[in-house]
Coordinates of C-alpha atoms and ligand atoms in Angstrom, one line a residue:
X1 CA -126.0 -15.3 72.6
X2 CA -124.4 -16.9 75.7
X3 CA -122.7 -13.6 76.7
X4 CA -126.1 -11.2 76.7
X5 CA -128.1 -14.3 78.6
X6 CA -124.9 -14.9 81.6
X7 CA -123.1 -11.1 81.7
X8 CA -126.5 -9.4 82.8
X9 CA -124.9 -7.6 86.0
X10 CA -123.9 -4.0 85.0
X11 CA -121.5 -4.0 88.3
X12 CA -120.0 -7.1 87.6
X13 CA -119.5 -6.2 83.6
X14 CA -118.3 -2.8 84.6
X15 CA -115.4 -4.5 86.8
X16 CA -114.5 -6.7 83.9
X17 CA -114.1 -4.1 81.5
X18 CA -112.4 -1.8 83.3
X19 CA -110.0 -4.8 84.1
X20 CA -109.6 -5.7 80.7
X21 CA -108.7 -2.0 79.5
X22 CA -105.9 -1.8 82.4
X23 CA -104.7 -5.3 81.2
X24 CA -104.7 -3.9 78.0
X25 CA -102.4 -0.5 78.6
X26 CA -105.0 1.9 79.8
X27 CA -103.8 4.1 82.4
X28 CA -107.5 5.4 84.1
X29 CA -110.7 4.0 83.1
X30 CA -114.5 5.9 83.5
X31 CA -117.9 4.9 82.5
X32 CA -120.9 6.8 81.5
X33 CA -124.4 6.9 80.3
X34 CA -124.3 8.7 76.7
X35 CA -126.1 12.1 76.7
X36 CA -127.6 12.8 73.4
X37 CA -125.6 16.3 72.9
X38 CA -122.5 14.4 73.0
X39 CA -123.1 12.8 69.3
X40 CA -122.5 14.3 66.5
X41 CA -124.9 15.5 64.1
X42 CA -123.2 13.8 60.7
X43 CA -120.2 12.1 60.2
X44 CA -117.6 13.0 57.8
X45 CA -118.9 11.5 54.7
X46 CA -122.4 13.7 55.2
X47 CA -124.5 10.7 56.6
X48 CA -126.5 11.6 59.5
X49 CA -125.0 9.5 62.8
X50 CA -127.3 7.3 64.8
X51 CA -127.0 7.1 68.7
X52 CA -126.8 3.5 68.7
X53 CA -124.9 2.8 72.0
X54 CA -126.0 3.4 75.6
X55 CA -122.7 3.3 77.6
X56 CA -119.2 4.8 76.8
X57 CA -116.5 3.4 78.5
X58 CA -113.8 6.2 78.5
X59 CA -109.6 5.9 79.0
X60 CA -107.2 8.1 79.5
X61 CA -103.4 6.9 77.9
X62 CA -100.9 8.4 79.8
X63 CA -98.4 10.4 76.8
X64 CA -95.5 9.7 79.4
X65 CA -93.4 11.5 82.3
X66 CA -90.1 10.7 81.5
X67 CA -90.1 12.0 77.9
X68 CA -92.4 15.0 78.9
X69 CA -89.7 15.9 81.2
X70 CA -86.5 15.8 78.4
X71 CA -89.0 17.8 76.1
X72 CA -90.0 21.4 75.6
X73 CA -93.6 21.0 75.2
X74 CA -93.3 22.5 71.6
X75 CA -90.1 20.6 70.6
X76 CA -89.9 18.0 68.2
X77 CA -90.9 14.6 69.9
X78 CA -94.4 16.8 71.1
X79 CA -96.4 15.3 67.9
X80 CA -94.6 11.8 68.4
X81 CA -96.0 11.9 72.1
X82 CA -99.6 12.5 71.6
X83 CA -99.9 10.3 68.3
X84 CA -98.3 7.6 70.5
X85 CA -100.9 8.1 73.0
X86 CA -103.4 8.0 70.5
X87 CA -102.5 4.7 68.8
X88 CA -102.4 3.1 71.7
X89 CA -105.4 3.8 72.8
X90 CA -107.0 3.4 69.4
X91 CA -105.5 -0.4 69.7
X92 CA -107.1 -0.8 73.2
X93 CA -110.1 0.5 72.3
X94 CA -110.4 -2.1 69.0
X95 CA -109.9 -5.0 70.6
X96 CA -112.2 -4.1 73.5
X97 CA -114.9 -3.8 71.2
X98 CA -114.4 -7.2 69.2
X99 CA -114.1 -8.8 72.4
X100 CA -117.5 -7.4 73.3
X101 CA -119.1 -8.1 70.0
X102 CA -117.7 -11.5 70.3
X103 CA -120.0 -12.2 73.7
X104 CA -123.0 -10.4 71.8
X105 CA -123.2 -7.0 72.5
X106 CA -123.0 -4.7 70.1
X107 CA -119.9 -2.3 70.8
X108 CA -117.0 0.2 68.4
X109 CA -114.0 2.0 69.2
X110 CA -114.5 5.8 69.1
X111 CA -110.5 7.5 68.2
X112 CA -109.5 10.3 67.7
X113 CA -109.1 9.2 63.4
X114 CA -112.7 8.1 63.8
X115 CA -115.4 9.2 66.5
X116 CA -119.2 9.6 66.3
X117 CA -118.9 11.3 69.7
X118 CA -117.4 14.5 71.6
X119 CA -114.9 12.9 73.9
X120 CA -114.9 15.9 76.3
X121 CA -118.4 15.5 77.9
X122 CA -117.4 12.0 78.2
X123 CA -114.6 12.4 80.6
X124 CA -117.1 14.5 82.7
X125 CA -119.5 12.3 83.4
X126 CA -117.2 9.4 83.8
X127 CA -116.0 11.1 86.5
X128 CA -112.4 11.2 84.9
X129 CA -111.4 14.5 85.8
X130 CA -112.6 18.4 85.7
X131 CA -112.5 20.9 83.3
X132 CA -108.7 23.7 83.4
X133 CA -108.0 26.8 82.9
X134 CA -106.2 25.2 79.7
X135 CA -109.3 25.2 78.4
X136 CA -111.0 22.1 76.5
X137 CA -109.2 19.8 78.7
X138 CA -110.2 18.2 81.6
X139 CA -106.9 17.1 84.3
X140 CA -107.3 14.1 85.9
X141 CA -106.0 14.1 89.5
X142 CA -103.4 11.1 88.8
X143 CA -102.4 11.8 84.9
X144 CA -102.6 15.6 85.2
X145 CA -103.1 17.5 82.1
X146 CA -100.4 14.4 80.3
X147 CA -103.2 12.4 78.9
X148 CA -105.4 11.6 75.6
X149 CA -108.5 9.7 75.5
X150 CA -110.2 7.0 73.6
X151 CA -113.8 5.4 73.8
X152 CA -115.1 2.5 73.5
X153 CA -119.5 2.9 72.8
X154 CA -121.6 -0.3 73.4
X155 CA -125.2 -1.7 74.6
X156 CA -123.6 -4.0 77.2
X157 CA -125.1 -3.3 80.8
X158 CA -122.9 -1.6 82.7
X159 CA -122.6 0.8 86.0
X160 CA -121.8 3.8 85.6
X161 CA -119.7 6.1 87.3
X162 CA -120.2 9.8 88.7
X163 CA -118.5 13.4 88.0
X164 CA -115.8 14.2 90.4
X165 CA -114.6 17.4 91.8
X166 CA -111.4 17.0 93.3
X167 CA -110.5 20.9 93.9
X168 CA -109.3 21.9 90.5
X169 CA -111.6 25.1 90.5
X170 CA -110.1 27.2 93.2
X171 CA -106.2 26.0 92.0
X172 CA -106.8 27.2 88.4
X173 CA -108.2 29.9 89.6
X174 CA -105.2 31.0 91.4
X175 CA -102.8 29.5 89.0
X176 CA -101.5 30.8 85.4
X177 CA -98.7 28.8 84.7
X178 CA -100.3 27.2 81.4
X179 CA -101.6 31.3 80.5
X180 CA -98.0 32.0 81.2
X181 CA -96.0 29.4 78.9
X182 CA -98.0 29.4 76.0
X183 CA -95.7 30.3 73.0
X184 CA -98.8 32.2 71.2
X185 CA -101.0 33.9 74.5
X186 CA -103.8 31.2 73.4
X187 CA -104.9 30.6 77.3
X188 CA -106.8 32.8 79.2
X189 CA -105.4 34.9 81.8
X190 CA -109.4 36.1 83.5
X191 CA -111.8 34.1 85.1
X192 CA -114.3 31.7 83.2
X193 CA -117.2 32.3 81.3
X194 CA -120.0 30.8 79.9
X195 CA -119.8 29.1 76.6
X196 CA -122.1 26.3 74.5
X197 CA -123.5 25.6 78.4
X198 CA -119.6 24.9 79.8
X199 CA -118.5 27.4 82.4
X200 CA -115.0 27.4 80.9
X201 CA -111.7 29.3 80.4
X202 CA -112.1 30.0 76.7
X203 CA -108.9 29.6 75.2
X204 CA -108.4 31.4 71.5
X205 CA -108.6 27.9 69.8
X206 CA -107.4 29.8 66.7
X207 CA -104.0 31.2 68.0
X208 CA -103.6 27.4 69.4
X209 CA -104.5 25.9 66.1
X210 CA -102.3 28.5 64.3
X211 CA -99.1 28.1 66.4
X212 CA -99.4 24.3 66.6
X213 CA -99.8 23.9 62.2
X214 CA -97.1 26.4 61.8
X215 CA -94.5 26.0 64.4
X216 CA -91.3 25.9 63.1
X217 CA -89.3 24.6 65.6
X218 CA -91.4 21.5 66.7
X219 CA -94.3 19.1 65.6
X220 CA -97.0 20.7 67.3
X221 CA -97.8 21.8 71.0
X222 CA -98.1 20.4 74.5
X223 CA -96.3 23.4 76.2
X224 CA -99.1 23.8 78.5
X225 CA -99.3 20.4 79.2
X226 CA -95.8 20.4 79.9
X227 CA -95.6 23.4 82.4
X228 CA -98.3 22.9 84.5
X229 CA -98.1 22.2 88.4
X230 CA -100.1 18.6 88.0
X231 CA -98.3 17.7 85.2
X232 CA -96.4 15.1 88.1
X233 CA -96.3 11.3 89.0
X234 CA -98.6 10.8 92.1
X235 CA -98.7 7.3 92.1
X236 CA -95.4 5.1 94.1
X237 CA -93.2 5.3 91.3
X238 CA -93.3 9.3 91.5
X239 CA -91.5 11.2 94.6
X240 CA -92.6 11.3 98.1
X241 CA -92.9 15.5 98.0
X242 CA -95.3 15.0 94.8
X243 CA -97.5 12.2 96.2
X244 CA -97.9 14.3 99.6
X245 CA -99.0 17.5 97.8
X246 CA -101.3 15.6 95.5
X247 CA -102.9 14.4 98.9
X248 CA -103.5 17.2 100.1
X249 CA -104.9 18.7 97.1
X250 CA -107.4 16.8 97.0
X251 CA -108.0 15.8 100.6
X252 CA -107.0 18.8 102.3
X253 CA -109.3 21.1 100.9
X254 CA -109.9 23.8 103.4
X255 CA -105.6 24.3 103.1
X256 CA -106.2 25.3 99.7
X257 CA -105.8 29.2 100.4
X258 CA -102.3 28.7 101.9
X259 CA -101.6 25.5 99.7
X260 CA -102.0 26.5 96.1
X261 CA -99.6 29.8 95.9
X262 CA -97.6 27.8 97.9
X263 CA -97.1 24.5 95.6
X264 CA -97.3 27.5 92.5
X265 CA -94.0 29.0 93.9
X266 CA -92.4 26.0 94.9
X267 CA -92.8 24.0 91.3
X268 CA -91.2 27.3 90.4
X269 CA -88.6 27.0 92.1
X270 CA -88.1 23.8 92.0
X271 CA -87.4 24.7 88.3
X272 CA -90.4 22.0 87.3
X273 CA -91.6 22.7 84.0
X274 CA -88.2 23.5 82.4
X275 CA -86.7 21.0 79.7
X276 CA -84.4 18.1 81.8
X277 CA -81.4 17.8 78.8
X278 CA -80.7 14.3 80.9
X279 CA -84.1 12.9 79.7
X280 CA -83.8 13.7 75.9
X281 CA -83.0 10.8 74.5
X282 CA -84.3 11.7 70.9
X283 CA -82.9 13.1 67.8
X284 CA -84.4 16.3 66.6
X285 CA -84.7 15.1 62.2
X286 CA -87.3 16.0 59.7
X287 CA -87.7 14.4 56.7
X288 CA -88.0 17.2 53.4
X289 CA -88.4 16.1 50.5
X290 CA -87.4 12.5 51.2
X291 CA -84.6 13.5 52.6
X292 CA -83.9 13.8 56.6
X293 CA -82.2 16.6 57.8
X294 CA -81.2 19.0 61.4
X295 CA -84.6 20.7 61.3
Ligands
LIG1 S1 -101.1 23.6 73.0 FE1 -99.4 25.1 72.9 S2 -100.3 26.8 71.7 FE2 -102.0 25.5 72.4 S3 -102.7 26.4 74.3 FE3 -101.2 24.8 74.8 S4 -99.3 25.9 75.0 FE4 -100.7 27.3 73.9
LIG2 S1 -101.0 25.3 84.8 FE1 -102.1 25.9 86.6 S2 -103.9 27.0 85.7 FE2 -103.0 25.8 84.0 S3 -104.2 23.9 84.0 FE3 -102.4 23.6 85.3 S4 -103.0 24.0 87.4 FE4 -104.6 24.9 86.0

């Protein structure tokens, strides 16, 4: 077809796609070659998957300061903001990959409904952020914790990108704010270990899974999310003092002894992480039995 004969450049097709997704809604946007391990085995139905695509082009949806900040973490808009953030990207994905199958290449969106893929080693290696003491999330240094992803898989040539490391280690390491707001202790509190070839902060999956299904007071769980430190808006709508620290977390690196405590206390103190009642802007309803009531 005309677009696998004319879109031949893998720079030059990255560029447009990345473009396309931020035209589309996406807030960050990696690429990566597709390691074997990250497929799954079988899909749902029981049918073995086939790695069919080379490249993954992975985005991050932003689930959205402003609300984060009215919001508990474990309240009840926390399900509403990460099936938001999930739709959306669902929607960019799908009509990223008609347009690609449009020029010729064979391409599908990978949601979190419907994936043939582990989104996780993804985000690694398309250099969208680093693994947190939270556990099977990786922060990005501009979205923070705040973020869900989707993936779009296809055979179009395209450049990939590389892992970063932007100094998340060493301020995990000396920060437990997410180990200390979890409603159920489901985040570890000791130092990482090794696990299916990840050196991670093993979180109890099961306690998270638990508290999250059964939580009375809210739809689900974000409180980590919520509370932690990079959970901020570095870019120039967000505050001078927040732009300036993100700097110099990841530029200033040899500050980091004297910075991290430091930026642990102040968010503190600053009283970041707490629920701003001036932001809630939602009502708290359920519906039961066809019927919506106070929950
Ligand atoms: S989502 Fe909630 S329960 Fe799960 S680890 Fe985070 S704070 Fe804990
Ligand atoms: S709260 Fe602190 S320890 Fe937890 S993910 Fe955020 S920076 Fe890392």
């Amino acid at each position: 077809t005309v677009g696998r004969e004319t879109l031949s450049d893998p720079a030059a097709n990255a560029r447009a796609v990345k473009s396309l997704s931020y035209l589309l809604g996406a807030d960050v946007t990696g690429i990566c070659e597709i390691p074997a391990y990250a497929w799954y085995s079988h899909g749902a139905d029981g049918e073995p998957i086939e790695m069919k695509h080379r490249y993954a082009v992975v985005m991050l949806i932003d689930q959205e300061f402003d609300t984060m900040e009215g919001a508990s973490g474990d309240d009840w808009i926390s399900g509403t903001q990460s099936m938001r953030a999930y739709l959306r990207g669902a929607e960019i994905a799908g009509v990223m990959a008609e347009t690609l199958r449009r020029l010729g290449f064979a391409a599908r969106s990978q949601t979190n409904v419907d994936s043939d893929l582990l989104h996780i080693p993804l985000m690694l290696l398309a250099g969208l952020g680093e693994l947190s003491r939270i556990g099977e999330l990786v922060l990005n240094p501009f979205v923070g914790p705040r973020l869900k992803t989707v993936v779009m898989t296809t055979d179009m040539p395209l450049m990939p990108d590389k892992p970063i490391d932007f100094g998340l280690q060493y301020f995990c390491s000396h920060c437990w704010k997410c180990a200390r707001e979890c409603p159920c202790d489901a985040i570890s509190w000791g130092d990482k270990v090794m696990f299916n070839g990840y050196e991670i902060w093993k979180p109890d999956v099961e306690r998270c899974a638990r508290y999250r299904l059964t939580n009375a007071r809210g739809s689900a769980c974000g409180r980590c999310m919520k509370t932690c430190p990079l959970n901020k808006v570095v870019t120039a709508d967000g505050s001078v003092l927040e732009r300036v620290a993100s700097w110099c977390g990841i530029n200033a690196r040899a500050l980091k002894p004297v910075l991290v405590p430091l930026a642990v206390r102040i968010d503190d103190w600053l009283g970041n992480g707490t629920r701003n009642p001036v932001k809630k802007w939602w009502f708290d309803l359920e519906v039961i039995d066809g019927v919506c009531v106070d929950p």
